[in-house]
Short mmCIF file of C-alpha atoms in Angstrom, two decimals:
data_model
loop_
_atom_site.label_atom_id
_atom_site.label_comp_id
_atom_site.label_asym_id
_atom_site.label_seq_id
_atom_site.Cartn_x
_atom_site.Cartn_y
_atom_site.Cartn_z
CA UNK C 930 177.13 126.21 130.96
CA UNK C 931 177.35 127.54 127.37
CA UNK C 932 174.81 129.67 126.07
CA UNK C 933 173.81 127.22 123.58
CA UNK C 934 172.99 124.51 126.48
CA UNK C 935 171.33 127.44 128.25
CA UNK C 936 168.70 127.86 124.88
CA UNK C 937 168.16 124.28 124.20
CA UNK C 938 167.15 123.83 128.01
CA UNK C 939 164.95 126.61 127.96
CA UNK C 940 163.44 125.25 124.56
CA UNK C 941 163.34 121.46 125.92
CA UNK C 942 161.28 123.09 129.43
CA UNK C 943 158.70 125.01 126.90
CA UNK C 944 157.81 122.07 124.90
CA UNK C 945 156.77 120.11 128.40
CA UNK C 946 154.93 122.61 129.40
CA UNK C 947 153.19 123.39 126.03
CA UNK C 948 152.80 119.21 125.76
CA UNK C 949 150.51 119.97 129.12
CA UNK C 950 148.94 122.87 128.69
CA UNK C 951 148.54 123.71 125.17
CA UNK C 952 148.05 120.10 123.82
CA UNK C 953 145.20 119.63 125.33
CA UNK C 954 142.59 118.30 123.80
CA UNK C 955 140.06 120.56 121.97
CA UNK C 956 137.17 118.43 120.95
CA UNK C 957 133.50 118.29 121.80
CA UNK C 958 132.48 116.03 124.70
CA UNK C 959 129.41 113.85 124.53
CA UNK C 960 127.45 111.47 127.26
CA UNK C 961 127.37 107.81 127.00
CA UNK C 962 123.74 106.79 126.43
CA UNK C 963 121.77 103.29 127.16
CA UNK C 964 120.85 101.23 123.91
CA UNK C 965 117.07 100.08 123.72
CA UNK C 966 116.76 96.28 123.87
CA UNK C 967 116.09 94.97 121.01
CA UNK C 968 116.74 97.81 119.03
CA UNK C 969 117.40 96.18 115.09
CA UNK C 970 118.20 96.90 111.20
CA UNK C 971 116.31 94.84 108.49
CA UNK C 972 117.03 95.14 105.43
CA UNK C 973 114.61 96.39 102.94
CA UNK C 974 114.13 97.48 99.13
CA UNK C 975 112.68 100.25 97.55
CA UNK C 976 109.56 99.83 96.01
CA UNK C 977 106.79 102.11 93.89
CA UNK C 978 103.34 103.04 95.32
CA UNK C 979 102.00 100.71 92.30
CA UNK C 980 103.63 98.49 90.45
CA UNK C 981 102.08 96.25 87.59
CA UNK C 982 103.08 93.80 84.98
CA UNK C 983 101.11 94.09 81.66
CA UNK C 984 100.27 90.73 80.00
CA UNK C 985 99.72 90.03 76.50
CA UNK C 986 95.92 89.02 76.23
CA UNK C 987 96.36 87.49 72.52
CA UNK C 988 99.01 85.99 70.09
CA UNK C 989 100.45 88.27 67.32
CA UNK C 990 103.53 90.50 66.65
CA UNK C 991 104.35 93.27 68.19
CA UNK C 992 104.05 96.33 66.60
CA UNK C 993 104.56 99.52 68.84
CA UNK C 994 106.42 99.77 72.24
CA UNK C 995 105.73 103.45 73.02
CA UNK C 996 109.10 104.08 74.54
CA UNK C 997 111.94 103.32 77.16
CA UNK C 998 112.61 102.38 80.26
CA UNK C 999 112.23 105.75 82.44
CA UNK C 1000 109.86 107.02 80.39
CA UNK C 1001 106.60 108.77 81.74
CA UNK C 1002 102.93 108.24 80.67
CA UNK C 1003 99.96 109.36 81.69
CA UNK C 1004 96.78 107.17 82.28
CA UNK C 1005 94.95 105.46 79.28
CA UNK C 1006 97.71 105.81 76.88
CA UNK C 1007 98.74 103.06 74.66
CA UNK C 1008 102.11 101.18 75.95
CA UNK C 1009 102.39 98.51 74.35
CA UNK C 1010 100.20 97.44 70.23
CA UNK C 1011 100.04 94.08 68.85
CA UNK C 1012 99.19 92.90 65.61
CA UNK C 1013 95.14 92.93 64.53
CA UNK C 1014 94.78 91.89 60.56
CA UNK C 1015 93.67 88.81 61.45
CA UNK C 1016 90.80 90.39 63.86
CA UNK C 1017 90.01 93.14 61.32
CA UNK C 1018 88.97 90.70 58.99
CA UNK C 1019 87.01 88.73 61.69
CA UNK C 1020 85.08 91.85 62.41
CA UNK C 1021 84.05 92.51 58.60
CA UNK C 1022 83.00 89.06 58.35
CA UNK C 1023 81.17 89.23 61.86
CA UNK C 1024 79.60 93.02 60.13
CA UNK C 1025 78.28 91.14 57.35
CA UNK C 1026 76.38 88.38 59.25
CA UNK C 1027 74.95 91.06 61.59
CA UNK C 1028 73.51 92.75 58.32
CA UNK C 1029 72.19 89.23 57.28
CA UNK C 1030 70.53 88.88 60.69
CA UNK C 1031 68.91 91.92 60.69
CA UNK C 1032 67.28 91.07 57.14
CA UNK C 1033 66.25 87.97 58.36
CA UNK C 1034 64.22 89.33 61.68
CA UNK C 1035 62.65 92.09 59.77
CA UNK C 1036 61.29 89.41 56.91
CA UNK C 1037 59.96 87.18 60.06
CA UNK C 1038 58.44 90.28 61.66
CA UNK C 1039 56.72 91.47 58.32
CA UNK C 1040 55.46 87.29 57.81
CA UNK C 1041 53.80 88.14 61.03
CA UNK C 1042 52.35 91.05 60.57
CA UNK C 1043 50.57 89.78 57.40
CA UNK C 1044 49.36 86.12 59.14
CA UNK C 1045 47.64 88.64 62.34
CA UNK C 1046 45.75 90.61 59.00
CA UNK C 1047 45.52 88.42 56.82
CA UNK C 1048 45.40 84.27 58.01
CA UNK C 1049 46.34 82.20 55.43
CA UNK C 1050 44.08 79.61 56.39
CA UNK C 1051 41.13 81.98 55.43
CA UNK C 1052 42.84 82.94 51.89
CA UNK C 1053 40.32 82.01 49.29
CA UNK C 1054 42.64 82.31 46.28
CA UNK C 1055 44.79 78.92 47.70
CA UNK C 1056 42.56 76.88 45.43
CA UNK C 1057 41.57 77.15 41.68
CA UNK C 1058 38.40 77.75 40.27
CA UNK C 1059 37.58 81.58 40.60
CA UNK C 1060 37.82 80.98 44.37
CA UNK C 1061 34.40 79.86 44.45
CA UNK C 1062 35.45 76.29 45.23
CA UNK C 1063 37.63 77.92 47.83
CA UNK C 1064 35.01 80.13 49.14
CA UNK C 1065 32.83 77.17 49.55
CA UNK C 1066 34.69 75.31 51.01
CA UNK C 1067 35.22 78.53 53.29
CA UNK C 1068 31.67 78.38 54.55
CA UNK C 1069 30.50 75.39 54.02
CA UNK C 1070 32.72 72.49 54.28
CA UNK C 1071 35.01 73.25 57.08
CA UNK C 1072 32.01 74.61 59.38
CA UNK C 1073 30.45 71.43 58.87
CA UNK C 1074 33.40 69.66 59.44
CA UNK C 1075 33.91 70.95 62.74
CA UNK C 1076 30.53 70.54 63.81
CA UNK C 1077 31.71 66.96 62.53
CA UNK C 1078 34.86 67.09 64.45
CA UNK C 1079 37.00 66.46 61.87
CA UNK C 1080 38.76 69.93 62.21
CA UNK C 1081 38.75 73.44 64.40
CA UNK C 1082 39.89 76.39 62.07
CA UNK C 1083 40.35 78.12 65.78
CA UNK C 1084 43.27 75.96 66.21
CA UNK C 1085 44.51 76.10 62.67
CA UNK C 1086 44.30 80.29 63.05
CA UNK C 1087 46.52 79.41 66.67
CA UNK C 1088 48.78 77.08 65.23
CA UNK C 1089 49.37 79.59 62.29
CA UNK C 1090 50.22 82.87 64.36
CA UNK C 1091 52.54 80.33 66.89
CA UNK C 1092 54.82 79.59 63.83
CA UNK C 1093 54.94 82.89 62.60
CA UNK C 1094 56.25 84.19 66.29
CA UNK C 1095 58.38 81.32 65.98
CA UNK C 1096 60.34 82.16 62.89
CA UNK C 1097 60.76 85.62 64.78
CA UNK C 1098 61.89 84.46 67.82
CA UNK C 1099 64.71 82.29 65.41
CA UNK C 1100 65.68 85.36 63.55
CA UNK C 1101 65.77 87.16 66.79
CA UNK C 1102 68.57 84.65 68.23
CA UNK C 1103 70.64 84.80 65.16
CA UNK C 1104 70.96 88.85 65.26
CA UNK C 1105 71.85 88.41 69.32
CA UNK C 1106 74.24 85.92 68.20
CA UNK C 1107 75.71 87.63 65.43
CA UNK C 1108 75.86 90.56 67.61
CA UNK C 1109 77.77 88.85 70.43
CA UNK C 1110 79.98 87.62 68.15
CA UNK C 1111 80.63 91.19 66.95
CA UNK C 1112 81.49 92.65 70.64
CA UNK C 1113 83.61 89.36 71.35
CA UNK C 1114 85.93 90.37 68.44
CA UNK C 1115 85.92 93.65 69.45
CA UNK C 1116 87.06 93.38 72.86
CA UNK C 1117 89.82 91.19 71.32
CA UNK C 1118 90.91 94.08 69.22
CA UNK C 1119 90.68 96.14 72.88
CA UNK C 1120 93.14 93.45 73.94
CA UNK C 1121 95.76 94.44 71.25
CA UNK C 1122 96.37 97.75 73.36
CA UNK C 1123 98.15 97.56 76.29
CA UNK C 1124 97.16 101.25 78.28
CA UNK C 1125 99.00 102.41 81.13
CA UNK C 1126 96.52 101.76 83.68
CA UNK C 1127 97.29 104.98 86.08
CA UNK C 1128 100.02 107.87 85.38
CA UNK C 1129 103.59 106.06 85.91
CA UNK C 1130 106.39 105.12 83.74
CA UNK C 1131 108.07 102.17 82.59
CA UNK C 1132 110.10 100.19 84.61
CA UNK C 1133 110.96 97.20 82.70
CA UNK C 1134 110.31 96.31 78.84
CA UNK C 1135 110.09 92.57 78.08
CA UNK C 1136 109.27 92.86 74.53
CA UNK C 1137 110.62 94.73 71.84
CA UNK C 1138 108.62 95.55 68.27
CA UNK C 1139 108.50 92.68 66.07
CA UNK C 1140 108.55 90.46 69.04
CA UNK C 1141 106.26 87.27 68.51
CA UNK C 1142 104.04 86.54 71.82
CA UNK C 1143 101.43 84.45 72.96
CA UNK C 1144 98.59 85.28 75.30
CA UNK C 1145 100.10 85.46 79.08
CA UNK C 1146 103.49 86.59 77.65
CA UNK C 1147 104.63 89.63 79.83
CA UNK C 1148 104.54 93.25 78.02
CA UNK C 1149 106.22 96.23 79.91
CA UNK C 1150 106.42 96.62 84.05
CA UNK C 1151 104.66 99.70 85.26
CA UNK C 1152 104.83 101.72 88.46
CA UNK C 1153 103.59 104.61 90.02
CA UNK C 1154 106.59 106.27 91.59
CA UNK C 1155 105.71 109.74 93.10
CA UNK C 1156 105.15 108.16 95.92
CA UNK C 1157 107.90 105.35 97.08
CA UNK C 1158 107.95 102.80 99.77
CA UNK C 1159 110.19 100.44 100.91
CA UNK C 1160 109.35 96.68 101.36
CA UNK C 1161 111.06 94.60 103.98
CA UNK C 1162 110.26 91.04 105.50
CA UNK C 1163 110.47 91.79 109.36
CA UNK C 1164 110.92 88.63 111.48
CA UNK C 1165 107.29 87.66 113.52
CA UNK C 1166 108.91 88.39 116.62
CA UNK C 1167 109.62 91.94 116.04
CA UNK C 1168 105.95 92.54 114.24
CA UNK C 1169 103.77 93.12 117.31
CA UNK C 1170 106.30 96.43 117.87
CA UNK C 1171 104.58 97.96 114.43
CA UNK C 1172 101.60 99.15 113.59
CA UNK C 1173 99.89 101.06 110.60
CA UNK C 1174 100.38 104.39 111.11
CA UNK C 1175 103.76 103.84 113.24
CA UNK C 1176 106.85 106.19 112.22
CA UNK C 1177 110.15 104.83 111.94
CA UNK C 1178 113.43 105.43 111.09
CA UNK C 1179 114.82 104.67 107.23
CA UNK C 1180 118.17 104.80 106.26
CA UNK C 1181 118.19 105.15 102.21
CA UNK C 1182 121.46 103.60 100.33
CA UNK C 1183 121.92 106.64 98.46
CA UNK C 1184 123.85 109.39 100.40
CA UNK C 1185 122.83 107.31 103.82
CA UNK C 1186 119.95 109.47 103.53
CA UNK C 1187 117.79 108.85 106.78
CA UNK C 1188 113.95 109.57 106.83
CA UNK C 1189 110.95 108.77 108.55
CA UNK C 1190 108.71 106.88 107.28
CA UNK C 1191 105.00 105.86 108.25
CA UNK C 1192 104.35 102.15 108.57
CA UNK C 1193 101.62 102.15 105.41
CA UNK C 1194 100.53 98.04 105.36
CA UNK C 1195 101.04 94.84 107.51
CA UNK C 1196 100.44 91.77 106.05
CA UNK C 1197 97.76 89.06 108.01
CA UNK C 1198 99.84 86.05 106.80
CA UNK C 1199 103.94 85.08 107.92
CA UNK C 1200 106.30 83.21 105.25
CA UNK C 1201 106.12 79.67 106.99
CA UNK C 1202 109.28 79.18 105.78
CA UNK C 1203 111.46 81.93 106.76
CA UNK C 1204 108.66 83.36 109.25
CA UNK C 1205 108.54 86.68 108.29
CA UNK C 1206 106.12 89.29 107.78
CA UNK C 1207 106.28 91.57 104.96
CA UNK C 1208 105.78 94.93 105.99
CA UNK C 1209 105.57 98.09 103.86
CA UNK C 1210 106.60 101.48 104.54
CA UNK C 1211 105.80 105.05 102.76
CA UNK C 1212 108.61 107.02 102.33
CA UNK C 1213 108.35 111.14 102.19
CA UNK C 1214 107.91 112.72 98.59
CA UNK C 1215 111.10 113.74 96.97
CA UNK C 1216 113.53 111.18 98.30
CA UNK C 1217 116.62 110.68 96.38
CA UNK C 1218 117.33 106.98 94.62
CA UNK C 1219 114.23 105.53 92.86
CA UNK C 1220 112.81 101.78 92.54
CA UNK C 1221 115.09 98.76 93.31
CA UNK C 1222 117.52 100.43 95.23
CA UNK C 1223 118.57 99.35 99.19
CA UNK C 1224 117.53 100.68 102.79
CA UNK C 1225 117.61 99.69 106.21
CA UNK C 1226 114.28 99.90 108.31
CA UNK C 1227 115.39 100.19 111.93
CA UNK C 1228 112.87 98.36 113.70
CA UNK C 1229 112.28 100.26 117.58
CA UNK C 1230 112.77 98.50 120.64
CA UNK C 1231 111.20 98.96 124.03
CA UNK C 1232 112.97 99.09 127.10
CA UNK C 1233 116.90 100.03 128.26
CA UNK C 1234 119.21 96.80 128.23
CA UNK C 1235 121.52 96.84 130.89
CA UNK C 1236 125.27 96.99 130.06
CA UNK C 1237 124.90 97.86 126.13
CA UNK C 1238 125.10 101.11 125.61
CA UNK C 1239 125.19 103.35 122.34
CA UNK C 1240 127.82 105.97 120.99
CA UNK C 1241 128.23 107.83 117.80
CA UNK C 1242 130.50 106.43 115.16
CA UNK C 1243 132.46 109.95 115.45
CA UNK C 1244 133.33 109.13 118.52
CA UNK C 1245 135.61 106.23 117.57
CA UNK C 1246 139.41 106.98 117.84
CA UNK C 1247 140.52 107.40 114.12
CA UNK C 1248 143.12 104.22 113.24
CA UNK C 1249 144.63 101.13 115.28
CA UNK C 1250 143.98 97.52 115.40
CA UNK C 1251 141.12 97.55 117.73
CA UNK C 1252 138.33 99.90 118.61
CA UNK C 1253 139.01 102.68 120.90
CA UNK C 1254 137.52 105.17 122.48
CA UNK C 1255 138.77 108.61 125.00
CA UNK C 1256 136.69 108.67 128.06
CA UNK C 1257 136.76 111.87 130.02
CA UNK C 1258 137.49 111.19 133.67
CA UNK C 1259 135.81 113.54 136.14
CA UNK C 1260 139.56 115.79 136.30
CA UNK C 1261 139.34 116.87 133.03
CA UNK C 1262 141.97 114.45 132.00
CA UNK C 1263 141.29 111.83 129.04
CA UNK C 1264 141.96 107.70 129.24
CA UNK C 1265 141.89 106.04 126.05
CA UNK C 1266 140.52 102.96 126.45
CA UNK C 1267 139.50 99.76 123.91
CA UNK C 1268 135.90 98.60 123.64
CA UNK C 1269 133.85 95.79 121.83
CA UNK C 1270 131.38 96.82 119.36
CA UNK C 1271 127.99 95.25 118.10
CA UNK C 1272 125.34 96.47 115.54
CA UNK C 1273 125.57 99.56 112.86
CA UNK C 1274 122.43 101.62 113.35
CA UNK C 1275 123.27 104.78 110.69
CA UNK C 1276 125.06 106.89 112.37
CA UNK C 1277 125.24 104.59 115.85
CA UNK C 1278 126.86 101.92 117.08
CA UNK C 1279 126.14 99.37 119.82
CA UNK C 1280 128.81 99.13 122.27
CA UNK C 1281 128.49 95.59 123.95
CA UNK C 1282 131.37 96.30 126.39
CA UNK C 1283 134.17 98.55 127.91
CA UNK C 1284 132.07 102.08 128.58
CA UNK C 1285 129.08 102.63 130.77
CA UNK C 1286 126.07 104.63 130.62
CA UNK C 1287 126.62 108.27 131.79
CA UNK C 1288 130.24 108.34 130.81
CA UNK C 1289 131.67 111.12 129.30
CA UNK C 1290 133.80 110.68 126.20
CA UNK C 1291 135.31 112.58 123.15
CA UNK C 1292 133.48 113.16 119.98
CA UNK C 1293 136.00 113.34 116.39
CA UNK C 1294 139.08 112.76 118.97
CA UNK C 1295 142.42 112.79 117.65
CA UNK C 1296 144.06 110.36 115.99
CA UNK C 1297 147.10 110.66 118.24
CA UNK C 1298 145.04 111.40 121.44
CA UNK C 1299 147.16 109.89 124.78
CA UNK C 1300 145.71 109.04 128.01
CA UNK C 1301 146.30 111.72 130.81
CA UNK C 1302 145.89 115.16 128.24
CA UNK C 1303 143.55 117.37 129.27
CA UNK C 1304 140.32 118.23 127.78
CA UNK C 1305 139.66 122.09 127.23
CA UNK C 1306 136.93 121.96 124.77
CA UNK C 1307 132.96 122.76 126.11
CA UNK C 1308 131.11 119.99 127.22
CA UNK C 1309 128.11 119.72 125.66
CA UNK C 1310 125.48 116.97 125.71
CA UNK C 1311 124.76 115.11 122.33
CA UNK C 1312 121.30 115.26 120.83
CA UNK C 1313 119.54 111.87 121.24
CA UNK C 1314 119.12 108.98 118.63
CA UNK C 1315 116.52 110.06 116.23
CA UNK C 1316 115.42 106.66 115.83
CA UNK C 1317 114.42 104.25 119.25
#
């Protein structure tokens, strides 16, 4: 034998044994674990703490929009101005007939004032003739005629101070009325000014400024969102596992961000039609993505389902036509073998068949693992799901 067939046999022997030794696996391996019956994603959408659509509560043009979607305001201040000539000149006129009232009830209170000190029916200049035809007729005649019966100046004195209290009682309904009228037109003015009615910012603007609207005509949407939640519509079935107070396990669309969050309200009432329950959830301050956006709410199950078992999407062998994964057998040595998968849960997946619980596999494998290589990397158990 040449020494050139001697080197390539040498080299040809130390790639076998390198192929079983040295290419070994090096990869981290993980147990199989049971999935939780019933275990399930719903969909949800990020929501503020407080959202509200301002109305427009009378007709006019618009003549301020205070600024942009995004923008922040704190409580009280003006959003959103319409138009108020028309009601500015309503209020002068409404002014001017208050003034008018108010002339009017003091006349009928000094009219009054004069018949309780002075009766009219006892004035002895009503007649002519020095008032002594007046004056007689004072004590003389209309005594007599009452011992007569033919008049009672008692009555005549009652009758007298009854009109007078009348006329005041008249003048007094025309000021409340005037009055009334004032405050109605002023609350209308109110109604020009749409106020932000807690801090938050503007979602949505539906008008713009010299926009024409009509009373019911939406203004601006405006939310609270320090605080965020996400809304979903959880199928009955699935409701009696929540309740308020509850923590479970959110998966945001931005980043795959994955909190918990606390089950904040229930509703008492399904959808009859698609017999859900809307359900809301507060999220923890300071989550990225904002109103609108997408999550999953992974609703908790409540006992081990036999046969369906969970493993992390890691564990998947990188490429081919169907999923597979590298089970560890009990020498150390690896078998790749093909399994059936079910339901995305974050960072999970639902294995419906082809691995057991308490199986050992590979976590990250290779892309070009084989069955038979050996595993030399430290077994280690994987942390449980955070979510059940």
């Amino acid at each position: 034998m040449t020494p050139t067939r001697v080197f390539l046999a040498a080299l040809a022997a130390a790639v076998l044994l390198f192929a079983g030794t040295s290419g070994a696996q090096v990869s981290r391996v993980i147990a199989v674990e049971a999935a939780t019956a019933g275990d399930q994603t719903i969909s949800g959408t990020v929501v503020p703490f407080r959202e509200v659509t301002l109305t427009a509560q009378i007709g006019g043009r618009v003549t301020l929009v205070a600024g942009a979607e995004g923008d922040f305001f704190d409580r009280d201040e003006v959003l959103v101005a319409i138009s108020d000539e028309r009601l500015a000149a309503q209020r002068q006129a409404a002014i001017a007939d208050l003034r008018s009232s108010e002339a009017a009830l003091r006349e009928a209170q000094m009219q009054y004032g004069r018949e309780v000190a002075a009766p009219r029916s006892r004035d002895i200049g009503q007649m002519p003739g020095m008032g002594i035809p007046s004056m007689f007729d004072q004590l003389i005649t209309r005594p007599a005629g009452a011992v007569a019966g033919l008049g009672d100046p008692a009555v005549e004195r009652h009758a007298d101070l009854f009109s007078r209290q009348v006329g005041i009682d008249q003048a007094s309904s025309r000021w409340h009325q005037a009055r009334s009228r004032l405050e109605e037109i002023d609350s209308a003015i109110r109604d020009t000014r749409s106020v932000a009615p807690f801090s938050g910012l503007i979602m949505r603007k539906h008008v713009e400024e010299g926009d024409t609207v009509q009373p019911g005509h939406p203004l601006v949407t405006f939310g609270h969102v320090e605080f965020l939640r996400v809304e979903a519509d959880i199928p009955a079935r699935l409701v009696g596992r929540l309740a308020v107070g509850d923590m479970v396990r959110v998966t945001l669309d931005v980043g795959k961000t994955e909190v918990d969050a606390r089950v904040a309200q229930v509703f008492p009432i399904a959808d009859p039609q698609r017999h859900t329950v809307t359900v809301k959830f507060d999220l923890p301050r300071g989550v990225p993505g904002g109103p609108g956006m997408y999550a999953d709410v992974h609703i908790p199950g409540t006992q081990a389902s036999p046969g369906v078992v969970r493993i992390p999407l890691s564990a998947i062998v990188p490429g081919g036509a169907l999923p597979r994964v590298a089970v560890v057998e009990a020498d150390g040595t690896t078998r790749v073998r093909m399994i059936r998968l079910g339901s995305v849960q974050g960072e999970m997946v639902t294995v419906l068949s082809g691995l057991e619980a308490g199986e050992r596999i590979l976590d990250s494998p290779d892309a070009n693992i084989r069955s038979g290589e050996r595993v030399n990397g430290t077994q280690a158990p994987r942390p449980g799901p955070r979510f059940r």
